[in-house]
Amino acid sequence: MSPEVTYYLCAIIAVTLSGLAKGGFSGIGALAMPVMVLGVDPVRGAAIMLPILILQDAVSVWAFRRSWDSSVLRAMLPGMAIGVGLGYLFAAQVSEKAVLGAVGGISLVFGLQRLWSERGGAVVLPSNSPAWVGTLFGVASGFTSQIAHAGAPPFQMWVLPKRLPRDVLVGTTAIAFAVMNWIKVPAYAALGQFTRANLLATALLVPVAFAATLVGVVLVRRVDPARFYTIIYALMVLLGLKLVIDALL
């Protein structure tokens, strides 16, 4: 396939995965960037997806605007801002291959961690761990989100042990990532990624993202989640390994 066809194919698949994640298949959105970078350089790919994520965040925040935990946000948002800054410095100072390797490494580690968790293994933090621990996990979330839009795993590792009510958890997550995605806007602007070509590519993909979100809402009630997630996480491991190898060659 030509590079242009490869790009559009990878972009459509990536945005579809992101939309399905927003529609209820939580976790599979982390596969979007590893797929995206098969067709375009990682910084440009992340910049193309960022406005789409912001639009999707707006829907989630509106839906759960009355259900959120302020203590989680106070602990994590400062760390997220620091992590985004560190991710920006990393992307600005290193080569494209290094960023590609970082995307692959994040995908590989996350996929292995989730497969391990599916088999009963887990790293469980105390439910009452202090706020500064949440800030540190916020830094990790911000960094991985800036590099690969994959900030959910560090966020969940600190928040899930608190066993928040479902709507409060969803609302808190929606607000945290909506704020963090807006924090990422100046970083990508400083990297020179909000070009006319990139914004046009985003505009073309928006309908795909919203259609995939609606499909996710329907499918999440009909698909066996255990088998589905196992396949997704195995693909993350394979793609992550490929990207790391490509970055080293």
PDB file of C-alpha atoms in Angstrom:
ATOM      1  CA  MET A   1       0.000   0.000   0.000  1.00  0.00           C
ATOM      2  CA  SER A   2       1.065   3.589  -0.580  1.00  0.00           C
ATOM      3  CA  PRO A   3       2.078   5.648   2.499  1.00  0.00           C
ATOM      4  CA  GLU A   4      -1.096   7.740   2.187  1.00  0.00           C
ATOM      5  CA  VAL A   5      -3.378   4.687   2.121  1.00  0.00           C
ATOM      6  CA  THR A   6      -1.497   3.178   5.064  1.00  0.00           C
ATOM      7  CA  TYR A   7      -1.896   6.406   7.031  1.00  0.00           C
ATOM      8  CA  TYR A   8      -5.646   6.675   6.473  1.00  0.00           C
ATOM      9  CA  LEU A   9      -6.198   2.998   7.259  1.00  0.00           C
ATOM     10  CA  CYS A  10      -4.223   3.244  10.517  1.00  0.00           C
ATOM     11  CA  ALA A  11      -5.855   6.563  11.438  1.00  0.00           C
ATOM     12  CA  ILE A  12      -9.385   5.210  10.924  1.00  0.00           C
ATOM     13  CA  ILE A  13      -8.618   2.111  13.007  1.00  0.00           C
ATOM     14  CA  ALA A  14      -7.011   4.211  15.763  1.00  0.00           C
ATOM     15  CA  VAL A  15      -9.890   6.673  15.974  1.00  0.00           C
ATOM     16  CA  THR A  16     -12.377   3.793  15.928  1.00  0.00           C
ATOM     17  CA  LEU A  17     -10.592   2.207  18.901  1.00  0.00           C
ATOM     18  CA  SER A  18     -10.641   5.535  20.730  1.00  0.00           C
ATOM     19  CA  GLY A  19     -14.355   5.925  20.029  1.00  0.00           C
ATOM     20  CA  LEU A  20     -15.133   2.396  21.216  1.00  0.00           C
ATOM     21  CA  ALA A  21     -13.239   3.146  24.437  1.00  0.00           C
ATOM     22  CA  LYS A  22     -15.332   6.250  25.019  1.00  0.00           C
ATOM     23  CA  GLY A  23     -18.446   4.219  24.226  1.00  0.00           C
ATOM     24  CA  GLY A  24     -17.831   1.757  27.044  1.00  0.00           C
ATOM     25  CA  PHE A  25     -14.875  -0.491  26.156  1.00  0.00           C
ATOM     26  CA  SER A  26     -12.649   1.185  28.722  1.00  0.00           C
ATOM     27  CA  GLY A  27      -8.973   0.351  28.278  1.00  0.00           C
ATOM     28  CA  ILE A  28      -8.794  -0.351  24.567  1.00  0.00           C
ATOM     29  CA  GLY A  29      -8.102   3.310  23.797  1.00  0.00           C
ATOM     30  CA  ALA A  30      -4.483   2.661  24.744  1.00  0.00           C
ATOM     31  CA  LEU A  31      -4.164   0.609  21.543  1.00  0.00           C
ATOM     32  CA  ALA A  32      -5.070   3.616  19.392  1.00  0.00           C
ATOM     33  CA  MET A  33      -1.674   5.321  19.343  1.00  0.00           C
ATOM     34  CA  PRO A  34       0.374   2.155  18.650  1.00  0.00           C
ATOM     35  CA  VAL A  35      -1.873   1.600  15.615  1.00  0.00           C
ATOM     36  CA  MET A  36      -1.728   5.261  14.587  1.00  0.00           C
ATOM     37  CA  VAL A  37       2.082   5.374  14.536  1.00  0.00           C
ATOM     38  CA  LEU A  38       2.201   2.517  12.046  1.00  0.00           C
ATOM     39  CA  GLY A  39       1.132   5.098   9.459  1.00  0.00           C
ATOM     40  CA  VAL A  40       2.460   8.449  10.720  1.00  0.00           C
ATOM     41  CA  ASP A  41       5.180   9.790  13.002  1.00  0.00           C
ATOM     42  CA  PRO A  42       4.155   9.546  16.691  1.00  0.00           C
ATOM     43  CA  VAL A  43       4.100  13.260  17.567  1.00  0.00           C
ATOM     44  CA  ARG A  44       1.987  14.154  14.532  1.00  0.00           C
ATOM     45  CA  GLY A  45      -0.331  11.209  15.154  1.00  0.00           C
ATOM     46  CA  ALA A  46      -0.904  12.252  18.765  1.00  0.00           C
ATOM     47  CA  ALA A  47      -1.576  15.843  17.689  1.00  0.00           C
ATOM     48  CA  ILE A  48      -4.165  14.718  15.122  1.00  0.00           C
ATOM     49  CA  MET A  49      -5.990  12.689  17.770  1.00  0.00           C
ATOM     50  CA  LEU A  50      -5.901  15.307  20.546  1.00  0.00           C
ATOM     51  CA  PRO A  51      -8.799  17.516  19.324  1.00  0.00           C
ATOM     52  CA  ILE A  52     -10.912  14.396  18.852  1.00  0.00           C
ATOM     53  CA  LEU A  53     -10.245  13.351  22.443  1.00  0.00           C
ATOM     54  CA  ILE A  54     -11.182  16.843  23.641  1.00  0.00           C
ATOM     55  CA  LEU A  55     -14.520  16.679  21.801  1.00  0.00           C
ATOM     56  CA  GLN A  56     -15.232  13.249  23.252  1.00  0.00           C
ATOM     57  CA  ASP A  57     -14.250  14.490  26.728  1.00  0.00           C
ATOM     58  CA  ALA A  58     -16.815  17.293  26.480  1.00  0.00           C
ATOM     59  CA  VAL A  59     -19.616  14.758  26.041  1.00  0.00           C
ATOM     60  CA  SER A  60     -18.406  12.672  29.016  1.00  0.00           C
ATOM     61  CA  VAL A  61     -17.990  15.686  31.301  1.00  0.00           C
ATOM     62  CA  TRP A  62     -21.467  16.982  30.473  1.00  0.00           C
ATOM     63  CA  ALA A  63     -23.017  13.573  31.132  1.00  0.00           C
ATOM     64  CA  PHE A  64     -21.333  13.182  34.544  1.00  0.00           C
ATOM     65  CA  ARG A  65     -20.908  16.822  35.550  1.00  0.00           C
ATOM     66  CA  ARG A  66     -22.630  16.288  38.919  1.00  0.00           C
ATOM     67  CA  SER A  67     -20.658  13.183  39.948  1.00  0.00           C
ATOM     68  CA  TRP A  68     -16.986  13.635  40.818  1.00  0.00           C
ATOM     69  CA  ASP A  69     -14.522  13.447  43.691  1.00  0.00           C
ATOM     70  CA  SER A  70     -12.674  16.703  44.407  1.00  0.00           C
ATOM     71  CA  SER A  71      -9.978  15.080  46.582  1.00  0.00           C
ATOM     72  CA  VAL A  72      -8.822  12.862  43.689  1.00  0.00           C
ATOM     73  CA  LEU A  73      -8.658  15.828  41.325  1.00  0.00           C
ATOM     74  CA  ARG A  74      -6.737  17.971  43.832  1.00  0.00           C
ATOM     75  CA  ALA A  75      -4.162  15.216  44.261  1.00  0.00           C
ATOM     76  CA  MET A  76      -3.708  14.162  40.646  1.00  0.00           C
ATOM     77  CA  LEU A  77      -4.145  17.230  38.441  1.00  0.00           C
ATOM     78  CA  PRO A  78      -0.931  19.018  39.590  1.00  0.00           C
ATOM     79  CA  GLY A  79       1.034  15.830  38.899  1.00  0.00           C
ATOM     80  CA  MET A  80      -0.657  15.423  35.529  1.00  0.00           C
ATOM     81  CA  ALA A  81       0.391  18.944  34.546  1.00  0.00           C
ATOM     82  CA  ILE A  82       3.999  18.176  35.528  1.00  0.00           C
ATOM     83  CA  GLY A  83       3.894  14.891  33.604  1.00  0.00           C
ATOM     84  CA  VAL A  84       2.607  16.623  30.468  1.00  0.00           C
ATOM     85  CA  GLY A  85       5.480  19.103  30.757  1.00  0.00           C
ATOM     86  CA  LEU A  86       8.008  16.293  31.082  1.00  0.00           C
ATOM     87  CA  GLY A  87       6.457  14.515  28.093  1.00  0.00           C
ATOM     88  CA  TYR A  88       6.735  17.708  26.045  1.00  0.00           C
ATOM     89  CA  LEU A  89      10.427  18.115  26.953  1.00  0.00           C
ATOM     90  CA  PHE A  90      11.056  14.487  26.044  1.00  0.00           C
ATOM     91  CA  ALA A  91       9.372  14.805  22.631  1.00  0.00           C
ATOM     92  CA  ALA A  92      11.099  18.141  21.932  1.00  0.00           C
ATOM     93  CA  GLN A  93      14.608  16.941  22.767  1.00  0.00           C
ATOM     94  CA  VAL A  94      14.841  13.421  21.387  1.00  0.00           C
ATOM     95  CA  SER A  95      14.561  11.879  17.943  1.00  0.00           C
ATOM     96  CA  GLU A  96      11.405  10.581  16.306  1.00  0.00           C
ATOM     97  CA  LYS A  97      12.693   7.033  16.824  1.00  0.00           C
ATOM     98  CA  ALA A  98      13.024   7.630  20.560  1.00  0.00           C
ATOM     99  CA  VAL A  99       9.404   8.817  20.740  1.00  0.00           C
ATOM    100  CA  LEU A 100       8.376   5.781  18.665  1.00  0.00           C
ATOM    101  CA  GLY A 101      10.217   3.549  21.130  1.00  0.00           C
ATOM    102  CA  ALA A 102       8.490   5.267  24.053  1.00  0.00           C
ATOM    103  CA  VAL A 103       5.068   4.663  22.484  1.00  0.00           C
ATOM    104  CA  GLY A 104       5.996   1.031  21.904  1.00  0.00           C
ATOM    105  CA  GLY A 105       7.353   0.608  25.419  1.00  0.00           C
ATOM    106  CA  ILE A 106       4.235   2.085  27.007  1.00  0.00           C
ATOM    107  CA  SER A 107       2.041  -0.197  24.894  1.00  0.00           C
ATOM    108  CA  LEU A 108       4.160  -3.260  25.708  1.00  0.00           C
ATOM    109  CA  VAL A 109       4.199  -2.639  29.469  1.00  0.00           C
ATOM    110  CA  PHE A 110       0.497  -1.788  29.620  1.00  0.00           C
ATOM    111  CA  GLY A 111      -0.502  -4.832  27.562  1.00  0.00           C
ATOM    112  CA  LEU A 112       1.585  -7.197  29.705  1.00  0.00           C
ATOM    113  CA  GLN A 113       0.261  -5.632  32.910  1.00  0.00           C
ATOM    114  CA  ARG A 114      -3.341  -6.018  31.783  1.00  0.00           C
ATOM    115  CA  LEU A 115      -2.830  -9.631  30.666  1.00  0.00           C
ATOM    116  CA  TRP A 116      -1.284 -10.358  34.062  1.00  0.00           C
ATOM    117  CA  SER A 117      -4.225  -8.699  35.808  1.00  0.00           C
ATOM    118  CA  GLU A 118      -6.657 -10.756  33.724  1.00  0.00           C
ATOM    119  CA  ARG A 119      -5.029 -13.854  35.234  1.00  0.00           C
ATOM    120  CA  GLY A 120      -5.491 -12.608  38.784  1.00  0.00           C
ATOM    121  CA  GLY A 121      -2.269 -10.702  39.351  1.00  0.00           C
ATOM    122  CA  ALA A 122      -2.421  -7.063  40.362  1.00  0.00           C
ATOM    123  CA  VAL A 123      -0.506  -4.283  42.077  1.00  0.00           C
ATOM    124  CA  VAL A 124      -2.937  -3.025  44.703  1.00  0.00           C
ATOM    125  CA  LEU A 125      -2.296   0.228  46.535  1.00  0.00           C
ATOM    126  CA  PRO A 126      -3.892   0.969  49.918  1.00  0.00           C
ATOM    127  CA  SER A 127      -7.241   2.688  49.567  1.00  0.00           C
ATOM    128  CA  ASN A 128      -6.070   5.427  51.937  1.00  0.00           C
ATOM    129  CA  SER A 129      -2.667   6.141  50.388  1.00  0.00           C
ATOM    130  CA  PRO A 130      -1.743   9.824  50.869  1.00  0.00           C
ATOM    131  CA  ALA A 131      -2.368  12.563  48.328  1.00  0.00           C
ATOM    132  CA  TRP A 132       1.301  12.894  47.412  1.00  0.00           C
ATOM    133  CA  VAL A 133       1.230   9.300  46.112  1.00  0.00           C
ATOM    134  CA  GLY A 134      -1.662  10.321  43.890  1.00  0.00           C
ATOM    135  CA  THR A 135       0.393  13.276  42.656  1.00  0.00           C
ATOM    136  CA  LEU A 136       3.232  10.927  41.673  1.00  0.00           C
ATOM    137  CA  PHE A 137       0.829   8.689  39.788  1.00  0.00           C
ATOM    138  CA  GLY A 138      -0.528  11.855  38.201  1.00  0.00           C
ATOM    139  CA  VAL A 139       2.969  12.637  36.900  1.00  0.00           C
ATOM    140  CA  ALA A 140       3.163   9.174  35.336  1.00  0.00           C
ATOM    141  CA  SER A 141      -0.323   9.590  33.876  1.00  0.00           C
ATOM    142  CA  GLY A 142       0.521  12.992  32.383  1.00  0.00           C
ATOM    143  CA  PHE A 143       3.774  11.752  30.847  1.00  0.00           C
ATOM    144  CA  THR A 144       2.281   8.658  29.216  1.00  0.00           C
ATOM    145  CA  SER A 145      -0.720  10.685  28.066  1.00  0.00           C
ATOM    146  CA  GLN A 146       1.453  13.347  26.442  1.00  0.00           C
ATOM    147  CA  ILE A 147       3.548  10.744  24.634  1.00  0.00           C
ATOM    148  CA  ALA A 148       0.923   8.177  23.698  1.00  0.00           C
ATOM    149  CA  HIS A 149      -2.520   9.296  24.964  1.00  0.00           C
ATOM    150  CA  ALA A 150      -2.204   6.386  27.416  1.00  0.00           C
ATOM    151  CA  GLY A 151      -2.596   8.050  30.782  1.00  0.00           C
ATOM    152  CA  ALA A 152      -5.356   5.799  32.113  1.00  0.00           C
ATOM    153  CA  PRO A 153      -3.283   2.963  33.683  1.00  0.00           C
ATOM    154  CA  PRO A 154      -1.339   5.113  36.219  1.00  0.00           C
ATOM    155  CA  PHE A 155      -4.517   7.054  36.996  1.00  0.00           C
ATOM    156  CA  GLN A 156      -6.499   3.875  37.619  1.00  0.00           C
ATOM    157  CA  MET A 157      -3.776   2.291  39.762  1.00  0.00           C
ATOM    158  CA  TRP A 158      -4.226   5.027  42.382  1.00  0.00           C
ATOM    159  CA  VAL A 159      -7.948   5.730  42.017  1.00  0.00           C
ATOM    160  CA  LEU A 160      -9.530   2.270  41.657  1.00  0.00           C
ATOM    161  CA  PRO A 161      -8.502   1.034  45.157  1.00  0.00           C
ATOM    162  CA  LYS A 162     -10.633   3.863  46.573  1.00  0.00           C
ATOM    163  CA  ARG A 163     -13.729   2.037  45.301  1.00  0.00           C
ATOM    164  CA  LEU A 164     -15.596   5.181  44.360  1.00  0.00           C
ATOM    165  CA  PRO A 165     -19.240   4.790  43.328  1.00  0.00           C
ATOM    166  CA  ARG A 166     -19.520   4.043  39.617  1.00  0.00           C
ATOM    167  CA  ASP A 167     -20.821   7.428  38.497  1.00  0.00           C
ATOM    168  CA  VAL A 168     -18.333   9.263  40.713  1.00  0.00           C
ATOM    169  CA  LEU A 169     -15.470   7.232  39.250  1.00  0.00           C
ATOM    170  CA  VAL A 170     -16.607   7.859  35.674  1.00  0.00           C
ATOM    171  CA  GLY A 171     -17.199  11.565  36.313  1.00  0.00           C
ATOM    172  CA  THR A 172     -13.889  12.066  38.098  1.00  0.00           C
ATOM    173  CA  THR A 173     -12.035  10.273  35.300  1.00  0.00           C
ATOM    174  CA  ALA A 174     -13.827  12.329  32.646  1.00  0.00           C
ATOM    175  CA  ILE A 175     -12.988  15.640  34.319  1.00  0.00           C
ATOM    176  CA  ALA A 176      -9.366  14.691  35.040  1.00  0.00           C
ATOM    177  CA  PHE A 177      -8.657  13.685  31.454  1.00  0.00           C
ATOM    178  CA  ALA A 178     -10.608  16.583  29.987  1.00  0.00           C
ATOM    179  CA  VAL A 179      -8.443  19.006  31.977  1.00  0.00           C
ATOM    180  CA  MET A 180      -5.261  17.128  31.130  1.00  0.00           C
ATOM    181  CA  ASN A 181      -6.054  17.067  27.411  1.00  0.00           C
ATOM    182  CA  TRP A 182      -6.488  20.848  27.448  1.00  0.00           C
ATOM    183  CA  ILE A 183      -3.153  21.137  29.285  1.00  0.00           C
ATOM    184  CA  LYS A 184      -1.600  19.210  26.379  1.00  0.00           C
ATOM    185  CA  VAL A 185      -2.802  21.764  23.815  1.00  0.00           C
ATOM    186  CA  PRO A 186      -0.008  24.345  24.477  1.00  0.00           C
ATOM    187  CA  ALA A 187       2.557  21.515  24.491  1.00  0.00           C
ATOM    188  CA  TYR A 188       1.547  20.305  21.029  1.00  0.00           C
ATOM    189  CA  ALA A 189       1.305  23.885  19.795  1.00  0.00           C
ATOM    190  CA  ALA A 190       4.885  24.463  20.984  1.00  0.00           C
ATOM    191  CA  LEU A 191       5.917  21.350  19.063  1.00  0.00           C
ATOM    192  CA  GLY A 192       4.429  22.969  15.927  1.00  0.00           C
ATOM    193  CA  GLN A 193       1.847  20.244  15.393  1.00  0.00           C
ATOM    194  CA  PHE A 194      -1.365  22.243  14.936  1.00  0.00           C
ATOM    195  CA  THR A 195      -0.764  22.753  11.246  1.00  0.00           C
ATOM    196  CA  ARG A 196      -3.485  23.155   8.645  1.00  0.00           C
ATOM    197  CA  ALA A 197      -2.810  19.640   7.344  1.00  0.00           C
ATOM    198  CA  ASN A 198      -3.081  18.089  10.803  1.00  0.00           C
ATOM    199  CA  LEU A 199      -6.270  19.978  11.673  1.00  0.00           C
ATOM    200  CA  LEU A 200      -7.807  18.941   8.342  1.00  0.00           C
ATOM    201  CA  ALA A 201      -6.908  15.318   9.100  1.00  0.00           C
ATOM    202  CA  THR A 202      -8.591  15.687  12.494  1.00  0.00           C
ATOM    203  CA  ALA A 203     -11.744  17.140  10.933  1.00  0.00           C
ATOM    204  CA  LEU A 204     -11.996  14.210   8.512  1.00  0.00           C
ATOM    205  CA  LEU A 205     -11.734  11.715  11.374  1.00  0.00           C
ATOM    206  CA  VAL A 206     -14.266  13.335  13.740  1.00  0.00           C
ATOM    207  CA  PRO A 207     -17.317  11.593  12.166  1.00  0.00           C
ATOM    208  CA  VAL A 208     -15.546   8.233  12.504  1.00  0.00           C
ATOM    209  CA  ALA A 209     -14.849   8.930  16.189  1.00  0.00           C
ATOM    210  CA  PHE A 210     -18.445   9.786  17.031  1.00  0.00           C
ATOM    211  CA  ALA A 211     -19.835   6.858  15.029  1.00  0.00           C
ATOM    212  CA  ALA A 212     -17.456   4.487  16.835  1.00  0.00           C
ATOM    213  CA  THR A 213     -18.537   5.913  20.201  1.00  0.00           C
ATOM    214  CA  LEU A 214     -22.180   5.161  19.412  1.00  0.00           C
ATOM    215  CA  VAL A 215     -21.267   1.658  18.208  1.00  0.00           C
ATOM    216  CA  GLY A 216     -19.343   1.097  21.432  1.00  0.00           C
ATOM    217  CA  VAL A 217     -22.377   2.011  23.512  1.00  0.00           C
ATOM    218  CA  VAL A 218     -24.387  -0.668  21.674  1.00  0.00           C
ATOM    219  CA  LEU A 219     -21.721  -3.394  21.484  1.00  0.00           C
ATOM    220  CA  VAL A 220     -20.574  -3.151  25.097  1.00  0.00           C
ATOM    221  CA  ARG A 221     -23.851  -4.851  26.091  1.00  0.00           C
ATOM    222  CA  ARG A 222     -23.518  -7.668  23.549  1.00  0.00           C
ATOM    223  CA  VAL A 223     -19.850  -8.692  23.384  1.00  0.00           C
ATOM    224  CA  ASP A 224     -18.139 -11.091  25.795  1.00  0.00           C
ATOM    225  CA  PRO A 225     -15.750  -8.644  27.500  1.00  0.00           C
ATOM    226  CA  ALA A 226     -13.250 -11.231  28.792  1.00  0.00           C
ATOM    227  CA  ARG A 227     -12.405 -12.644  25.363  1.00  0.00           C
ATOM    228  CA  PHE A 228     -12.508  -9.210  23.719  1.00  0.00           C
ATOM    229  CA  TYR A 229     -10.077  -7.594  26.159  1.00  0.00           C
ATOM    230  CA  THR A 230      -7.658 -10.538  26.046  1.00  0.00           C
ATOM    231  CA  ILE A 231      -7.356 -10.150  22.274  1.00  0.00           C
ATOM    232  CA  ILE A 232      -6.880  -6.369  22.571  1.00  0.00           C
ATOM    233  CA  TYR A 233      -4.165  -6.643  25.221  1.00  0.00           C
ATOM    234  CA  ALA A 234      -2.336  -9.356  23.269  1.00  0.00           C
ATOM    235  CA  LEU A 235      -2.365  -7.057  20.223  1.00  0.00           C
ATOM    236  CA  MET A 236      -0.959  -4.262  22.387  1.00  0.00           C
ATOM    237  CA  VAL A 237       1.951  -6.468  23.414  1.00  0.00           C
ATOM    238  CA  LEU A 238       2.695  -7.465  19.813  1.00  0.00           C
ATOM    239  CA  LEU A 239       2.411  -3.914  18.469  1.00  0.00           C
ATOM    240  CA  GLY A 240       4.445  -2.519  21.335  1.00  0.00           C
ATOM    241  CA  LEU A 241       7.198  -5.049  20.694  1.00  0.00           C
ATOM    242  CA  LYS A 242       7.201  -4.185  16.977  1.00  0.00           C
ATOM    243  CA  LEU A 243       7.470  -0.463  17.657  1.00  0.00           C
ATOM    244  CA  VAL A 244      10.323  -0.935  20.123  1.00  0.00           C
ATOM    245  CA  ILE A 245      12.194  -3.095  17.586  1.00  0.00           C
ATOM    246  CA  ASP A 246      11.577  -0.517  14.838  1.00  0.00           C
ATOM    247  CA  ALA A 247      12.937   2.228  17.092  1.00  0.00           C
ATOM    248  CA  LEU A 248      16.101   0.222  17.814  1.00  0.00           C
ATOM    249  CA  LEU A 249      16.857  -0.625  14.172  1.00  0.00           C
TER     250      LEU A 249
END
